[in-house]
Amino acid sequence: MEERERRKINTTECDDREEASTSNPTTHPGRKDESPLRGDTEEEDSVKLDICSDTFDPLLALYSPKVPLPFPNIKCFNNVSEYESFLKGGRGRAKPENVEKKLRKAMEGVVDPERIKRLKDLMVCNVPKVGETSAPPRRKQQKTHKNVVSRMQLNKGSPLGELYRCVEERIRVKVHIRSFKGLRGLCSGFVVAFDKFWNLAMVDVDETYRDPLLGEALYHEKALTITRLFEKLKLQESSEEMSRTGKGQGKSAQPPQPGPSGGCSTDHQRLSRSTTRFSEAEPGAKEAKAGGSEGAVGTKAQGKTPHPYGKVHTRHLNQLFIRGENVLLIHLQPL
Amino acid sequence: MDQSDGLAYDQAEAANSMRERTIVENSLVVLLQGLHGQVTTVDLRDESTARGRVVNVDAYMNVRLADVLFRDRRGRVSRLEDLFITGRNVRYVHIPDNLDIADTIEKQLGKISRMRNYAGDRGSKKKTNK
């Protein structure tokens, strides 16, 4: 309707102009221009509405109901800025990867039955036990589960493997326990469990140990080294015998070992020699440092003067845990 | 009451880091952890002894005892409500006679593996998109 009105206006204008132009010769070219206005309107319209033509009339195009677009399926924008940002390939533009990520995030809390089904298929046993689900336990089952018990066995071929043999075959062992410097005592018993730190769990333990020396004796004890350990042990056994037969001090836990009486004299000599080497207090340690199976005597140090320190003690413990740090060496009972 | 104590200790164990749990699992500290709540004697490196109820033993063998009779290396006796012993200072731990060592170890290992599975379910492991 508007268009018709406008055409009327144009035509009236044209008429006015034409009338004006008759008087004015310069309007001839104007008339030529205006003649298409008055001419065939359909053709004019299509030409005017054609965006690519020279005679494109935008005002007409805006009001016309059907404007033929050269590319009808083109993307529409609401304004120019939108078009601009589209051209720049804008930051928040939905690339296919981003879109997928967004979707996945949105779906996070939501239960996806398909996914659950897939996970269930991975399960070995469809009935989940308490605390067990899906893939990880299955992998762990395939991988042998290592713990302290299984590791005891793994040490075969190494010294700890030898210790495992003691556990298996219930071999009685003697464990030398250390003090700050050197030997503290001896634990004789059966090993139930151990670990790589040499922590030991033992049963039926007979412990023989000496109280630590204090003061000057400790200083003198510097001469004591681990290499003399077995020597000390032997001497201790014999000196124990000596002290028992000689002094008769303290109480003996068990009857004396048979046999050493013959060797006593020689041992005594050895003992006297050793006393010159070590301090006075040390023989006290040597005494009753017997093997665990023999009863150790709680005697004071050998020598004329009784010593208030360096006493040897013995005790029996049914079950004992020993921290590996304190283990000097482990000695298997002779087979 | 034992049950509730056990639960409390289980929760305490659950609070352990993964590292502590693996250390415990692969060493004999499991045996000591089985002593929770028992009265035992701990012999220290310096010849002193502490007799009391085991409250907690951690992966590094640090021992917490309650209601302790402490005999120091000079022989002086004192009573302490709470005693914490550094793992390195432990020499012996006397295991009560009524406890079976192998059995205790197995039980403790079972607890740990169950704890690990339970913790795993909770979501400490990352989500898979598969």
Coordinates of C-alpha atoms in Angstrom, one line a residue:
Chain A
M1 CA 0.0 0.0 0.0
E2 CA 2.7 2.3 0.9
E3 CA 4.4 1.4 -2.3
R4 CA 1.4 2.5 -4.3
E5 CA 1.2 5.7 -2.4
R6 CA 4.8 6.3 -3.0
R7 CA 4.4 5.6 -6.7
K8 CA 1.6 8.1 -6.8
I9 CA 3.8 10.6 -5.2
N10 CA 6.5 9.9 -7.6
T11 CA 4.2 10.1 -10.6
T12 CA 2.8 13.3 -9.3
E13 CA 6.2 14.6 -8.8
C14 CA 7.2 13.5 -12.2
D15 CA 4.2 15.2 -13.6
D16 CA 5.1 18.3 -11.8
R17 CA 8.7 18.0 -13.0
E18 CA 7.6 17.2 -16.5
E19 CA 5.5 20.3 -16.6
A20 CA 8.3 22.2 -15.2
S21 CA 10.7 20.7 -17.7
T22 CA 8.7 21.8 -20.7
S23 CA 9.5 25.2 -19.8
N24 CA 13.0 24.3 -18.9
P25 CA 15.1 22.7 -21.5
T26 CA 17.8 21.6 -19.0
T27 CA 15.5 19.0 -17.5
H28 CA 15.6 16.8 -20.5
P29 CA 18.1 14.4 -19.0
G30 CA 16.0 14.5 -15.9
R31 CA 13.0 13.4 -17.9
K32 CA 14.9 10.6 -19.2
D33 CA 15.7 9.5 -15.7
E34 CA 12.2 9.9 -14.6
S35 CA 10.7 8.1 -17.5
P36 CA 11.4 4.6 -16.0
L37 CA 9.5 5.7 -13.0
R38 CA 6.4 6.1 -15.0
G39 CA 7.1 3.1 -17.2
D40 CA 6.7 -0.6 -16.7
T41 CA 6.5 -0.9 -12.9
E42 CA 7.1 -4.7 -12.7
E43 CA 10.3 -4.6 -14.5
E44 CA 11.4 -1.6 -12.7
D45 CA 10.6 -3.2 -9.4
S46 CA 12.6 -6.3 -10.1
V47 CA 15.5 -4.3 -11.3
K48 CA 15.3 -1.9 -8.4
L49 CA 15.0 -4.7 -5.9
D50 CA 18.0 -6.5 -7.4
I51 CA 20.8 -5.8 -5.0
C52 CA 23.5 -6.2 -7.5
S53 CA 22.0 -3.8 -10.0
D54 CA 22.8 -0.2 -10.5
T55 CA 19.3 1.0 -10.0
F56 CA 19.0 -0.7 -6.6
D57 CA 16.5 1.2 -4.5
P58 CA 17.2 0.4 -0.8
L59 CA 14.2 2.2 0.5
L60 CA 12.0 0.2 -1.8
A61 CA 13.8 -3.0 -0.8
L62 CA 13.2 -2.4 2.9
Y63 CA 9.5 -2.0 2.3
S64 CA 9.0 -4.6 -0.4
P65 CA 7.6 -7.9 0.9
K66 CA 9.7 -10.1 -1.4
V67 CA 13.3 -9.1 -2.0
P68 CA 15.2 -11.7 -4.0
L69 CA 18.4 -12.4 -2.1
P70 CA 21.3 -13.6 -4.2
F71 CA 22.3 -16.0 -1.3
P72 CA 19.1 -16.9 0.5
N73 CA 20.7 -19.3 3.0
I74 CA 23.1 -16.9 4.3
K75 CA 23.8 -16.4 8.0
C76 CA 21.8 -13.6 9.6
F77 CA 23.1 -11.2 12.1
N78 CA 21.2 -8.8 14.3
N79 CA 23.6 -6.0 13.9
V80 CA 26.8 -4.9 12.4
S81 CA 28.9 -5.6 15.5
E82 CA 27.8 -9.1 15.5
Y83 CA 28.9 -9.4 11.9
E84 CA 32.2 -7.9 12.9
S85 CA 32.8 -10.3 15.7
F86 CA 31.8 -13.2 13.4
L87 CA 34.4 -12.0 11.0
K88 CA 37.1 -12.0 13.7
G89 CA 36.4 -15.6 14.5
G90 CA 35.5 -14.5 18.0
R91 CA 37.0 -15.9 21.2
G92 CA 34.0 -17.6 22.6
R93 CA 33.1 -19.0 19.3
A94 CA 31.9 -22.5 19.6
K95 CA 34.6 -24.7 18.0
P96 CA 33.5 -28.3 17.7
E97 CA 36.0 -29.4 20.5
N98 CA 34.8 -26.8 22.9
V99 CA 31.2 -27.6 22.3
E100 CA 31.9 -31.3 23.1
K101 CA 33.7 -30.3 26.3
K102 CA 30.9 -28.1 27.4
L103 CA 28.4 -30.9 26.8
R104 CA 30.5 -33.3 28.8
K105 CA 30.8 -31.0 31.7
A106 CA 27.1 -30.4 31.7
M107 CA 26.6 -34.1 31.8
E108 CA 29.0 -34.8 34.6
G109 CA 26.6 -35.3 37.5
V110 CA 24.1 -37.0 35.3
V111 CA 24.0 -40.7 35.3
D112 CA 24.8 -42.1 32.0
P113 CA 23.4 -45.6 31.7
E114 CA 25.5 -46.4 28.7
R115 CA 28.7 -45.5 30.6
I116 CA 27.6 -47.6 33.6
K117 CA 26.9 -50.5 31.3
R118 CA 30.4 -50.2 29.8
L119 CA 32.0 -50.1 33.3
K120 CA 30.0 -53.1 34.4
D121 CA 31.2 -55.0 31.4
L122 CA 34.8 -54.4 32.6
M123 CA 34.1 -56.0 35.9
V124 CA 35.3 -59.5 36.5
C125 CA 32.5 -60.6 38.8
N126 CA 29.3 -58.7 38.3
V127 CA 28.4 -58.9 41.9
P128 CA 30.5 -56.2 43.6
K129 CA 31.9 -57.3 46.9
V130 CA 32.1 -54.9 49.8
G131 CA 34.3 -52.0 48.7
E132 CA 35.3 -53.5 45.3
T133 CA 34.3 -52.1 42.0
S134 CA 35.3 -52.2 38.3
A135 CA 38.7 -52.1 36.8
P136 CA 41.3 -51.4 39.5
P137 CA 40.8 -54.5 41.7
R138 CA 40.9 -56.6 38.6
R139 CA 44.3 -55.2 37.6
K140 CA 45.5 -55.7 41.2
Q141 CA 44.4 -59.3 41.2
Q142 CA 46.5 -59.9 38.2
K143 CA 49.4 -58.2 39.8
T144 CA 50.4 -60.2 42.9
H145 CA 49.6 -58.1 46.0
K146 CA 52.7 -57.4 47.9
N147 CA 52.7 -57.1 51.7
V148 CA 55.1 -57.9 54.5
V149 CA 54.1 -61.6 54.6
S150 CA 54.6 -62.1 50.9
R151 CA 57.9 -60.2 50.9
M152 CA 59.3 -62.6 53.5
Q153 CA 59.3 -65.2 50.8
L154 CA 60.7 -63.0 48.0
N155 CA 64.1 -62.8 49.6
K156 CA 65.2 -66.3 48.6
G157 CA 68.9 -66.4 47.7
S158 CA 69.8 -63.5 49.8
P159 CA 70.7 -63.4 53.6
L160 CA 67.2 -62.5 54.3
G161 CA 66.2 -65.6 52.4
E162 CA 68.2 -67.6 54.8
L163 CA 66.3 -65.9 57.6
Y164 CA 63.1 -66.9 55.9
R165 CA 64.3 -70.5 56.0
C166 CA 64.6 -70.1 59.7
V167 CA 61.0 -69.0 59.8
E168 CA 59.8 -71.9 57.7
E169 CA 61.9 -74.6 59.3
R170 CA 61.6 -73.2 62.8
I171 CA 65.3 -73.0 63.4
R172 CA 66.3 -71.5 66.7
V173 CA 68.5 -68.4 66.2
K174 CA 70.6 -66.3 68.3
V175 CA 70.3 -62.6 67.7
H176 CA 73.1 -60.3 68.8
I177 CA 71.7 -57.0 70.1
R178 CA 73.7 -53.9 70.0
S179 CA 74.2 -51.1 72.4
F180 CA 75.7 -47.7 71.5
K181 CA 79.0 -49.3 71.1
G182 CA 79.3 -53.0 70.5
L183 CA 77.4 -55.8 71.9
R184 CA 74.6 -55.5 74.4
G185 CA 73.3 -59.0 74.6
L186 CA 72.0 -62.0 73.0
C187 CA 68.4 -63.1 72.2
S188 CA 67.8 -66.7 71.5
G189 CA 64.5 -67.8 70.1
F190 CA 62.4 -68.6 67.0
V191 CA 61.7 -66.0 64.4
V192 CA 58.0 -65.8 63.4
A193 CA 58.2 -62.8 61.1
F194 CA 60.8 -60.3 59.8
D195 CA 61.0 -57.5 57.2
K196 CA 63.6 -55.8 55.2
F197 CA 64.7 -53.6 58.1
W198 CA 65.5 -56.7 60.0
N199 CA 62.7 -56.0 62.5
L200 CA 62.0 -59.4 64.1
A201 CA 59.0 -60.9 65.7
M202 CA 60.3 -63.7 67.9
V203 CA 58.8 -66.2 70.3
D204 CA 60.3 -68.2 73.2
V205 CA 63.1 -65.7 73.7
D206 CA 65.9 -66.1 76.2
E207 CA 67.6 -62.8 76.5
T208 CA 71.0 -62.4 78.0
Y209 CA 72.3 -58.9 78.3
R210 CA 74.6 -56.7 80.2
D211 CA 73.8 -53.4 81.7
P212 CA 75.6 -50.6 80.0
L213 CA 78.9 -49.5 81.4
L214 CA 79.2 -46.0 82.7
G215 CA 82.0 -43.5 83.1
E216 CA 85.6 -44.6 82.7
A217 CA 84.7 -48.2 82.0
L218 CA 82.8 -47.0 78.9
Y219 CA 85.9 -45.1 77.9
H220 CA 88.1 -48.2 78.3
E221 CA 85.6 -50.2 76.5
K222 CA 86.6 -48.5 73.4
A223 CA 89.0 -51.3 72.8
L224 CA 86.1 -53.7 72.3
T225 CA 85.3 -54.4 68.7
I226 CA 82.8 -56.7 67.0
T227 CA 85.6 -58.9 65.7
R228 CA 86.2 -60.1 69.3
L229 CA 82.5 -61.0 69.6
F230 CA 82.8 -64.7 69.4
E231 CA 85.9 -64.8 71.4
K232 CA 84.0 -62.9 74.1
L233 CA 81.2 -65.4 73.9
K234 CA 83.5 -68.3 74.4
L235 CA 85.3 -66.6 77.2
Q236 CA 82.0 -65.7 78.7
E237 CA 80.8 -69.2 78.8
S238 CA 84.0 -70.4 80.4
S239 CA 84.3 -67.5 82.7
E240 CA 80.8 -68.1 83.8
E241 CA 81.9 -71.6 84.7
M242 CA 84.9 -70.3 86.4
S243 CA 82.9 -67.8 88.4
R244 CA 80.4 -70.4 89.4
T245 CA 83.0 -72.9 90.5
G246 CA 85.3 -70.2 92.0
K247 CA 83.1 -67.6 93.6
G248 CA 79.7 -69.2 93.7
Q249 CA 78.1 -65.8 93.6
G250 CA 74.5 -65.1 92.4
K251 CA 72.1 -67.7 91.4
S252 CA 72.4 -70.1 88.5
A253 CA 69.3 -70.7 86.5
Q254 CA 70.3 -74.1 85.2
P255 CA 72.7 -76.8 86.1
P256 CA 76.3 -76.2 84.8
Q257 CA 77.2 -77.5 81.4
P258 CA 79.0 -80.8 81.5
G259 CA 82.5 -81.0 80.5
P260 CA 84.2 -77.7 80.8
S261 CA 85.8 -78.5 84.2
G262 CA 88.8 -80.0 82.5
G263 CA 89.3 -77.0 80.4
C264 CA 88.8 -74.7 83.3
S265 CA 92.4 -74.2 84.1
T266 CA 93.3 -73.2 80.6
D267 CA 90.3 -70.9 80.5
H268 CA 91.3 -69.4 83.6
Q269 CA 94.6 -68.6 82.1
R270 CA 93.0 -67.1 79.1
L271 CA 90.7 -65.2 81.3
S272 CA 93.6 -63.7 83.3
R273 CA 95.3 -62.8 80.1
S274 CA 92.2 -61.1 78.8
T275 CA 91.8 -59.1 81.9
T276 CA 95.0 -57.4 81.2
R277 CA 93.8 -56.5 77.8
F278 CA 90.3 -55.3 78.7
S279 CA 89.1 -53.3 81.5
E280 CA 88.1 -54.8 84.7
A281 CA 84.5 -54.3 84.1
E282 CA 84.4 -56.2 80.9
P283 CA 84.9 -59.6 82.3
G284 CA 81.7 -59.0 84.0
A285 CA 80.2 -58.7 80.6
K286 CA 82.0 -61.8 79.4
E287 CA 80.5 -63.8 82.2
A288 CA 77.1 -65.2 81.5
K289 CA 77.2 -64.1 78.0
A290 CA 76.4 -67.7 77.2
G291 CA 74.4 -69.1 74.4
G292 CA 70.8 -68.6 75.2
S293 CA 70.1 -72.2 75.7
E294 CA 72.3 -72.4 78.7
G295 CA 71.2 -70.6 81.8
A296 CA 73.2 -67.5 82.3
V297 CA 74.3 -66.6 85.8
G298 CA 73.5 -63.1 87.1
T299 CA 76.9 -62.7 88.6
K300 CA 79.0 -59.6 89.1
A301 CA 82.1 -59.0 87.3
Q302 CA 85.0 -61.3 87.8
G303 CA 87.8 -60.0 89.8
K304 CA 88.3 -59.3 93.4
T305 CA 86.2 -56.2 93.6
P306 CA 82.5 -56.5 92.8
H307 CA 81.3 -53.9 90.4
P308 CA 78.0 -52.0 90.8
Y309 CA 77.6 -51.7 87.1
G310 CA 78.0 -53.9 84.1
K311 CA 75.8 -56.5 85.6
V312 CA 74.7 -59.3 83.4
H313 CA 71.0 -60.2 83.4
T314 CA 69.0 -62.9 81.8
R315 CA 65.3 -63.2 81.2
H316 CA 62.7 -65.2 79.3
L317 CA 60.1 -63.5 77.1
N318 CA 57.4 -65.4 75.3
Q319 CA 56.9 -63.0 72.5
L320 CA 59.2 -60.1 71.5
F321 CA 59.4 -57.6 68.7
I322 CA 62.9 -56.3 68.0
R323 CA 63.5 -53.2 66.0
G324 CA 65.9 -54.0 63.2
E325 CA 68.2 -51.2 63.9
N326 CA 69.4 -52.9 67.1
V327 CA 70.3 -56.2 65.5
L328 CA 74.0 -56.8 65.1
L329 CA 73.9 -60.3 63.6
I330 CA 71.8 -63.4 63.5
H331 CA 73.4 -66.6 64.2
L332 CA 71.7 -69.9 63.4
Q333 CA 71.9 -72.7 65.8
P334 CA 74.2 -75.3 64.5
L335 CA 72.3 -77.9 62.5
Chain B
M1 CA 33.2 -51.1 73.3
D2 CA 36.0 -53.0 71.6
Q3 CA 34.1 -52.6 68.4
S4 CA 33.8 -48.9 68.7
D5 CA 37.5 -48.6 69.6
G6 CA 38.3 -50.6 66.5
L7 CA 36.2 -48.3 64.4
A8 CA 37.9 -45.3 65.8
Y9 CA 41.3 -46.7 65.0
D10 CA 40.1 -47.6 61.5
Q11 CA 39.1 -44.1 60.9
A12 CA 42.5 -42.9 62.2
E13 CA 44.1 -45.3 59.8
A14 CA 42.1 -44.0 57.0
A15 CA 43.5 -40.6 57.7
N16 CA 47.0 -41.9 56.9
S17 CA 48.6 -40.9 53.8
M18 CA 49.1 -43.4 51.0
R19 CA 52.8 -43.4 51.7
E20 CA 52.4 -44.3 55.3
R21 CA 50.0 -47.0 54.4
T22 CA 52.5 -48.6 52.0
I23 CA 55.3 -48.4 54.6
V24 CA 53.1 -50.1 57.1
E25 CA 52.0 -52.7 54.7
N26 CA 55.5 -53.7 53.8
S27 CA 57.1 -53.8 57.2
L28 CA 56.5 -55.4 60.6
V29 CA 54.9 -52.2 61.9
V30 CA 51.6 -53.9 61.0
L31 CA 52.2 -56.1 64.0
L32 CA 52.7 -53.1 66.3
Q33 CA 49.5 -51.6 64.9
G34 CA 47.7 -54.7 65.9
L35 CA 48.6 -53.8 69.4
H36 CA 46.3 -50.8 69.6
G37 CA 44.7 -50.7 73.0
Q38 CA 46.8 -53.4 74.6
V39 CA 49.1 -53.0 77.5
T40 CA 52.7 -53.7 76.6
T41 CA 56.2 -52.8 77.6
V42 CA 58.4 -50.9 75.3
D43 CA 62.2 -51.1 75.9
L44 CA 64.0 -48.1 74.7
R45 CA 67.4 -47.8 73.2
D46 CA 68.8 -46.1 76.3
E47 CA 67.7 -49.0 78.5
S48 CA 64.7 -47.3 79.9
T49 CA 61.3 -49.0 79.8
A50 CA 57.8 -47.8 79.4
R51 CA 54.8 -49.9 80.3
G52 CA 51.4 -48.7 79.3
R53 CA 48.5 -49.0 76.9
V54 CA 49.3 -48.5 73.2
V55 CA 47.3 -45.6 71.8
N56 CA 48.8 -45.4 68.4
V57 CA 51.7 -46.7 66.4
D58 CA 52.5 -45.0 63.1
A59 CA 54.5 -46.1 60.1
Y60 CA 57.8 -44.8 61.5
M61 CA 57.2 -46.8 64.7
N62 CA 56.6 -43.7 66.8
V63 CA 54.6 -45.0 69.7
R64 CA 52.0 -43.2 71.8
L65 CA 51.3 -44.8 75.2
A66 CA 48.7 -43.9 77.8
D67 CA 48.8 -44.4 81.5
V68 CA 52.4 -45.3 81.6
L69 CA 54.8 -46.6 84.2
F70 CA 58.1 -45.2 83.1
R71 CA 61.3 -46.7 84.4
D72 CA 64.3 -44.6 83.3
R73 CA 67.7 -46.0 82.7
R74 CA 68.8 -45.2 86.2
G75 CA 65.9 -47.2 87.6
R76 CA 63.8 -44.3 88.7
V77 CA 60.1 -45.0 88.3
S78 CA 57.5 -42.4 87.4
R79 CA 53.9 -42.4 86.3
L80 CA 53.0 -40.6 83.1
E81 CA 49.6 -40.0 81.6
D82 CA 50.8 -39.8 78.0
L83 CA 54.1 -40.8 76.5
F84 CA 55.3 -40.4 73.0
I85 CA 58.3 -42.4 71.9
T86 CA 60.2 -41.7 68.7
G87 CA 60.4 -44.7 66.5
R88 CA 64.2 -44.7 66.4
N89 CA 64.4 -44.9 70.2
V90 CA 62.5 -48.2 70.3
R91 CA 64.6 -51.3 70.9
Y92 CA 62.0 -53.9 72.0
V93 CA 58.3 -54.1 72.1
H94 CA 57.0 -56.8 74.3
I95 CA 54.1 -58.6 72.6
P96 CA 51.4 -59.8 75.0
D97 CA 51.3 -63.5 75.4
N98 CA 47.7 -63.8 74.4
L99 CA 48.3 -62.4 71.0
D100 CA 49.0 -64.6 68.0
I101 CA 51.6 -62.8 65.9
A102 CA 50.9 -64.3 62.5
D103 CA 47.2 -63.9 63.0
T104 CA 47.5 -60.3 64.0
I105 CA 49.6 -59.5 61.0
E106 CA 47.1 -61.1 58.7
K107 CA 44.2 -59.2 60.3
Q108 CA 46.0 -55.9 60.0
L109 CA 46.9 -56.4 56.4
G110 CA 43.3 -57.3 55.7
K111 CA 42.1 -54.0 57.3
I112 CA 44.6 -52.0 55.2
S113 CA 43.5 -53.5 51.9
R114 CA 39.9 -53.0 52.7
M115 CA 40.6 -49.5 53.7
R116 CA 42.4 -48.9 50.4
N117 CA 39.5 -50.2 48.4
Y118 CA 37.0 -48.2 50.3
A119 CA 39.1 -45.0 49.9
G120 CA 39.4 -45.8 46.2
D121 CA 35.7 -46.0 45.8
R122 CA 35.2 -42.7 47.4
G123 CA 36.9 -40.9 44.5
S124 CA 40.5 -40.5 45.4
K125 CA 41.2 -41.9 42.0
K126 CA 40.6 -39.7 39.0
K127 CA 37.4 -40.1 36.9
T128 CA 37.8 -41.9 33.7
N129 CA 36.0 -40.7 30.6
K130 CA 35.7 -44.1 29.2

